[in-house]
Amino acid sequence: MPTETVSRNVLLIFNREIMYNPVIYQAVMKFGILFNILEARIWPRQEGRLVLQLEGEEKRLEQAISYLEQEKVRVEILAERIKRDLERCVHCGACTGVCKTGALDLDRRSMEVMFDPEKCVLCGQCRMACPMAAMSMASIDMDVLTAR
Ligand code: SF4
Ligand code: SF4
């Protein structure tokens, strides 16, 4: 029976002690997962942040994430950093034109804008486009450690 693959968009945060360790390579080799780099930022000698799309069998993905955490990488699921306030949203559709991943999409049957946070890469475009300030998010560089 073919195994089902799933994908997760995650934010990996490396502190200065571990930021040059090849832990992603090791996770890929150990658990046979695939990854796609969506965004990378480095604050030299302070912190590194990577947004990755991980793909693989669900159990293997969980094992890979646990492995990264054991190696002291802070792993956050990107979907948990963004919210739509349905009390504010008027389903105008302005956000769907700027959302490149399809996380915000118009359901033509109900004419409502659907939101799938699992597809979000936290680009921030919808927040700028929304006239109702319905989208809120914690950007990926929020809370960067600045201690030297
Ligand atoms: S732009 Fe704002 S108000 Fe319009 S559909 Fe998107 S989230 Fe809702
Ligand atoms: S932050 Fe970017 S990817 Fe996420 S829902 Fe908004 S526009 Fe789409």
PDB file of C-alpha atoms and ligand atoms in Angstrom:
ATOM      1  CA  MET A   1       0.000   0.000   0.000  1.00  0.00           C
ATOM      2  CA  PRO A   2       1.498   3.398  -0.943  1.00  0.00           C
ATOM      3  CA  THR A   3       2.363   5.599   2.027  1.00  0.00           C
ATOM      4  CA  GLU A   4       0.725   8.974   2.171  1.00  0.00           C
ATOM      5  CA  THR A   5       2.990  11.976   2.273  1.00  0.00           C
ATOM      6  CA  VAL A   6       2.127  15.168   4.097  1.00  0.00           C
ATOM      7  CA  SER A   7       3.768  18.553   4.177  1.00  0.00           C
ATOM      8  CA  ARG A   8       4.332  21.008   7.013  1.00  0.00           C
ATOM      9  CA  ASN A   9       5.567  24.579   6.822  1.00  0.00           C
ATOM     10  CA  VAL A  10       7.831  25.148   9.792  1.00  0.00           C
ATOM     11  CA  LEU A  11      10.011  27.858  11.237  1.00  0.00           C
ATOM     12  CA  LEU A  12      13.340  26.612  12.575  1.00  0.00           C
ATOM     13  CA  ILE A  13      15.200  28.828  15.013  1.00  0.00           C
ATOM     14  CA  PHE A  14      18.907  28.203  15.612  1.00  0.00           C
ATOM     15  CA  ASN A  15      20.674  29.922  18.467  1.00  0.00           C
ATOM     16  CA  ARG A  16      24.297  30.931  18.089  1.00  0.00           C
ATOM     17  CA  GLU A  17      25.647  27.685  19.626  1.00  0.00           C
ATOM     18  CA  ILE A  18      24.039  25.502  16.988  1.00  0.00           C
ATOM     19  CA  MET A  19      23.503  27.774  13.997  1.00  0.00           C
ATOM     20  CA  TYR A  20      26.344  26.260  11.957  1.00  0.00           C
ATOM     21  CA  ASN A  21      25.557  22.601  12.745  1.00  0.00           C
ATOM     22  CA  PRO A  22      24.401  20.507   9.755  1.00  0.00           C
ATOM     23  CA  VAL A  23      21.265  19.259  11.513  1.00  0.00           C
ATOM     24  CA  ILE A  24      18.926  19.631   8.551  1.00  0.00           C
ATOM     25  CA  TYR A  25      21.176  17.501   6.393  1.00  0.00           C
ATOM     26  CA  GLN A  26      21.260  14.893   9.162  1.00  0.00           C
ATOM     27  CA  ALA A  27      17.465  14.935   9.560  1.00  0.00           C
ATOM     28  CA  VAL A  28      17.063  14.446   5.812  1.00  0.00           C
ATOM     29  CA  MET A  29      19.501  11.532   5.782  1.00  0.00           C
ATOM     30  CA  LYS A  30      18.072   9.837   8.889  1.00  0.00           C
ATOM     31  CA  PHE A  31      14.376  10.163   8.120  1.00  0.00           C
ATOM     32  CA  GLY A  32      14.240  10.406   4.340  1.00  0.00           C
ATOM     33  CA  ILE A  33      12.209  13.596   4.302  1.00  0.00           C
ATOM     34  CA  LEU A  34      12.248  16.286   1.644  1.00  0.00           C
ATOM     35  CA  PHE A  35      12.578  19.970   2.290  1.00  0.00           C
ATOM     36  CA  ASN A  36      12.147  23.175   0.391  1.00  0.00           C
ATOM     37  CA  ILE A  37      13.642  26.423   1.705  1.00  0.00           C
ATOM     38  CA  LEU A  38      11.020  29.167   1.650  1.00  0.00           C
ATOM     39  CA  GLU A  39      12.961  31.822   3.519  1.00  0.00           C
ATOM     40  CA  ALA A  40      16.243  32.163   5.389  1.00  0.00           C
ATOM     41  CA  ARG A  41      17.576  34.904   7.643  1.00  0.00           C
ATOM     42  CA  ILE A  42      20.802  35.029   9.565  1.00  0.00           C
ATOM     43  CA  TRP A  43      21.883  37.440  12.247  1.00  0.00           C
ATOM     44  CA  PRO A  44      25.632  36.667  12.369  1.00  0.00           C
ATOM     45  CA  ARG A  45      26.801  35.181  15.677  1.00  0.00           C
ATOM     46  CA  GLN A  46      23.303  35.608  17.122  1.00  0.00           C
ATOM     47  CA  GLU A  47      20.576  33.589  15.523  1.00  0.00           C
ATOM     48  CA  GLY A  48      19.458  31.920  12.294  1.00  0.00           C
ATOM     49  CA  ARG A  49      15.868  31.427  11.133  1.00  0.00           C
ATOM     50  CA  LEU A  50      14.720  29.190   8.326  1.00  0.00           C
ATOM     51  CA  VAL A  51      11.263  28.695   6.936  1.00  0.00           C
ATOM     52  CA  LEU A  52      11.022  25.236   5.423  1.00  0.00           C
ATOM     53  CA  GLN A  53       8.387  23.180   3.757  1.00  0.00           C
ATOM     54  CA  LEU A  54       8.961  19.646   5.002  1.00  0.00           C
ATOM     55  CA  GLU A  55       7.474  16.760   3.128  1.00  0.00           C
ATOM     56  CA  GLY A  56       7.337  13.061   3.863  1.00  0.00           C
ATOM     57  CA  GLU A  57       5.448  10.277   5.571  1.00  0.00           C
ATOM     58  CA  GLU A  58       3.699  11.756   8.614  1.00  0.00           C
ATOM     59  CA  LYS A  59       5.477   9.558  11.167  1.00  0.00           C
ATOM     60  CA  ARG A  60       8.878  10.266   9.621  1.00  0.00           C
ATOM     61  CA  LEU A  61       8.148  13.992   9.651  1.00  0.00           C
ATOM     62  CA  GLU A  62       7.289  13.857  13.340  1.00  0.00           C
ATOM     63  CA  GLN A  63      10.490  11.915  14.019  1.00  0.00           C
ATOM     64  CA  ALA A  64      12.518  14.452  12.051  1.00  0.00           C
ATOM     65  CA  ILE A  65      10.964  17.339  13.989  1.00  0.00           C
ATOM     66  CA  SER A  66      11.668  15.573  17.311  1.00  0.00           C
ATOM     67  CA  TYR A  67      15.245  15.008  16.179  1.00  0.00           C
ATOM     68  CA  LEU A  68      15.676  18.710  15.355  1.00  0.00           C
ATOM     69  CA  GLU A  69      14.290  19.633  18.775  1.00  0.00           C
ATOM     70  CA  GLN A  70      16.682  17.194  20.457  1.00  0.00           C
ATOM     71  CA  GLU A  71      19.481  18.993  18.628  1.00  0.00           C
ATOM     72  CA  LYS A  72      18.245  22.207  20.289  1.00  0.00           C
ATOM     73  CA  VAL A  73      16.547  23.700  17.224  1.00  0.00           C
ATOM     74  CA  ARG A  74      13.339  25.522  18.153  1.00  0.00           C
ATOM     75  CA  VAL A  75      10.644  24.275  15.785  1.00  0.00           C
ATOM     76  CA  GLU A  76       7.427  26.189  15.300  1.00  0.00           C
ATOM     77  CA  ILE A  77       4.578  25.187  13.027  1.00  0.00           C
ATOM     78  CA  LEU A  78       3.999  28.220  10.810  1.00  0.00           C
ATOM     79  CA  ALA A  79       0.213  27.792  10.809  1.00  0.00           C
ATOM     80  CA  GLU A  80       0.170  28.650  14.510  1.00  0.00           C
ATOM     81  CA  ARG A  81       1.594  32.120  13.818  1.00  0.00           C
ATOM     82  CA  ILE A  82      -1.292  33.394  11.722  1.00  0.00           C
ATOM     83  CA  LYS A  83      -4.965  33.974  12.475  1.00  0.00           C
ATOM     84  CA  ARG A  84      -7.966  35.369  10.671  1.00  0.00           C
ATOM     85  CA  ASP A  85     -10.522  37.197  12.780  1.00  0.00           C
ATOM     86  CA  LEU A  86     -13.843  35.985  11.400  1.00  0.00           C
ATOM     87  CA  GLU A  87     -15.675  38.723  13.293  1.00  0.00           C
ATOM     88  CA  ARG A  88     -13.855  41.270  11.136  1.00  0.00           C
ATOM     89  CA  CYS A  89     -13.671  39.391   7.821  1.00  0.00           C
ATOM     90  CA  VAL A  90     -16.324  40.484   5.305  1.00  0.00           C
ATOM     91  CA  HIS A  91     -15.210  37.983   2.616  1.00  0.00           C
ATOM     92  CA  CYS A  92     -14.345  40.776   0.204  1.00  0.00           C
ATOM     93  CA  GLY A  93     -11.670  38.600  -1.444  1.00  0.00           C
ATOM     94  CA  ALA A  94      -8.941  41.261  -1.498  1.00  0.00           C
ATOM     95  CA  CYS A  95      -6.525  38.886   0.224  1.00  0.00           C
ATOM     96  CA  THR A  96      -7.016  36.063  -2.286  1.00  0.00           C
ATOM     97  CA  GLY A  97      -5.402  38.070  -5.068  1.00  0.00           C
ATOM     98  CA  VAL A  98      -2.158  38.484  -3.143  1.00  0.00           C
ATOM     99  CA  CYS A  99      -1.935  35.062  -1.486  1.00  0.00           C
ATOM    100  CA  LYS A 100       0.443  33.091  -3.686  1.00  0.00           C
ATOM    101  CA  THR A 101       0.102  29.785  -1.857  1.00  0.00           C
ATOM    102  CA  GLY A 102      -3.669  29.440  -2.009  1.00  0.00           C
ATOM    103  CA  ALA A 103      -3.977  29.612   1.780  1.00  0.00           C
ATOM    104  CA  LEU A 104      -6.700  32.209   1.236  1.00  0.00           C
ATOM    105  CA  ASP A 105      -9.048  31.186  -1.518  1.00  0.00           C
ATOM    106  CA  LEU A 106     -12.540  32.058  -2.657  1.00  0.00           C
ATOM    107  CA  ASP A 107     -15.097  29.266  -2.505  1.00  0.00           C
ATOM    108  CA  ARG A 108     -17.190  30.110  -5.563  1.00  0.00           C
ATOM    109  CA  ARG A 109     -20.155  28.142  -4.333  1.00  0.00           C
ATOM    110  CA  SER A 110     -20.600  29.940  -1.019  1.00  0.00           C
ATOM    111  CA  MET A 111     -18.719  33.088  -2.147  1.00  0.00           C
ATOM    112  CA  GLU A 112     -16.840  32.923   1.148  1.00  0.00           C
ATOM    113  CA  VAL A 113     -13.091  33.233   1.509  1.00  0.00           C
ATOM    114  CA  MET A 114     -11.667  30.035   2.937  1.00  0.00           C
ATOM    115  CA  PHE A 115      -8.454  30.048   4.933  1.00  0.00           C
ATOM    116  CA  ASP A 116      -6.082  27.087   5.246  1.00  0.00           C
ATOM    117  CA  PRO A 117      -3.266  28.128   7.624  1.00  0.00           C
ATOM    118  CA  GLU A 118      -1.332  24.935   6.751  1.00  0.00           C
ATOM    119  CA  LYS A 119      -0.561  26.453   3.345  1.00  0.00           C
ATOM    120  CA  CYS A 120       0.566  29.800   4.728  1.00  0.00           C
ATOM    121  CA  VAL A 121       4.218  30.869   4.423  1.00  0.00           C
ATOM    122  CA  LEU A 122       3.756  34.018   6.511  1.00  0.00           C
ATOM    123  CA  CYS A 123       4.619  36.428   3.697  1.00  0.00           C
ATOM    124  CA  GLY A 124       2.398  39.143   5.203  1.00  0.00           C
ATOM    125  CA  GLN A 125       0.769  40.186   1.909  1.00  0.00           C
ATOM    126  CA  CYS A 126      -2.785  39.494   3.098  1.00  0.00           C
ATOM    127  CA  ARG A 127      -2.340  41.656   6.141  1.00  0.00           C
ATOM    128  CA  MET A 128      -1.380  44.594   3.934  1.00  0.00           C
ATOM    129  CA  ALA A 129      -4.257  43.935   1.512  1.00  0.00           C
ATOM    130  CA  CYS A 130      -7.028  43.430   4.067  1.00  0.00           C
ATOM    131  CA  PRO A 131      -9.204  46.546   4.514  1.00  0.00           C
ATOM    132  CA  MET A 132     -10.696  45.137   7.722  1.00  0.00           C
ATOM    133  CA  ALA A 133      -7.424  44.282   9.515  1.00  0.00           C
ATOM    134  CA  ALA A 134      -8.721  40.738   9.883  1.00  0.00           C
ATOM    135  CA  MET A 135      -5.383  38.995   9.425  1.00  0.00           C
ATOM    136  CA  SER A 136      -2.903  38.957  12.273  1.00  0.00           C
ATOM    137  CA  MET A 137       0.422  37.202  12.432  1.00  0.00           C
ATOM    138  CA  ALA A 138       3.656  36.922  14.314  1.00  0.00           C
ATOM    139  CA  SER A 139       6.303  37.584  11.683  1.00  0.00           C
ATOM    140  CA  ILE A 140       9.227  35.186  11.463  1.00  0.00           C
ATOM    141  CA  ASP A 141      11.717  37.703  12.817  1.00  0.00           C
ATOM    142  CA  MET A 142       9.637  38.560  15.841  1.00  0.00           C
ATOM    143  CA  ASP A 143      11.470  37.963  19.154  1.00  0.00           C
ATOM    144  CA  VAL A 144      14.920  37.628  17.603  1.00  0.00           C
ATOM    145  CA  LEU A 145      17.556  37.314  20.297  1.00  0.00           C
ATOM    146  CA  THR A 146      19.888  40.245  20.129  1.00  0.00           C
ATOM    147  CA  ALA A 147      22.214  39.416  23.018  1.00  0.00           C
ATOM    148  CA  ARG A 148      25.837  39.111  21.892  1.00  0.00           C
TER     149      ARG A 148
HETATM  150  S1  SF4 B   1      -9.152  40.858   2.694  1.00  0.00           S
HETATM  151 FE1  SF4 B   1      -9.698  40.726   4.865  1.00  0.00          FE
HETATM  152  S2  SF4 B   1     -11.886  41.082   4.932  1.00  0.00           S
HETATM  153 FE2  SF4 B   1     -11.362  40.603   2.807  1.00  0.00          FE
HETATM  154  S3  SF4 B   1     -11.659  38.370   2.648  1.00  0.00           S
HETATM  155 FE3  SF4 B   1      -9.520  38.690   3.154  1.00  0.00          FE
HETATM  156  S4  SF4 B   1      -9.439  38.561   5.403  1.00  0.00           S
HETATM  157 FE4  SF4 B   1     -11.579  38.862   4.840  1.00  0.00          FE
HETATM  158  S1  SF4 B   2       0.662  35.459   4.992  1.00  0.00           S
HETATM  159 FE1  SF4 B   2       1.006  35.176   2.776  1.00  0.00          FE
HETATM  160  S2  SF4 B   2       0.803  32.955   2.443  1.00  0.00           S
HETATM  161 FE2  SF4 B   2      -0.078  33.388   4.454  1.00  0.00          FE
HETATM  162  S3  SF4 B   2      -2.239  33.650   4.076  1.00  0.00           S
HETATM  163 FE3  SF4 B   2      -1.316  35.690   4.002  1.00  0.00          FE
HETATM  164  S4  SF4 B   2      -0.821  36.042   1.853  1.00  0.00           S
HETATM  165 FE4  SF4 B   2      -1.217  33.836   2.089  1.00  0.00          FE
END
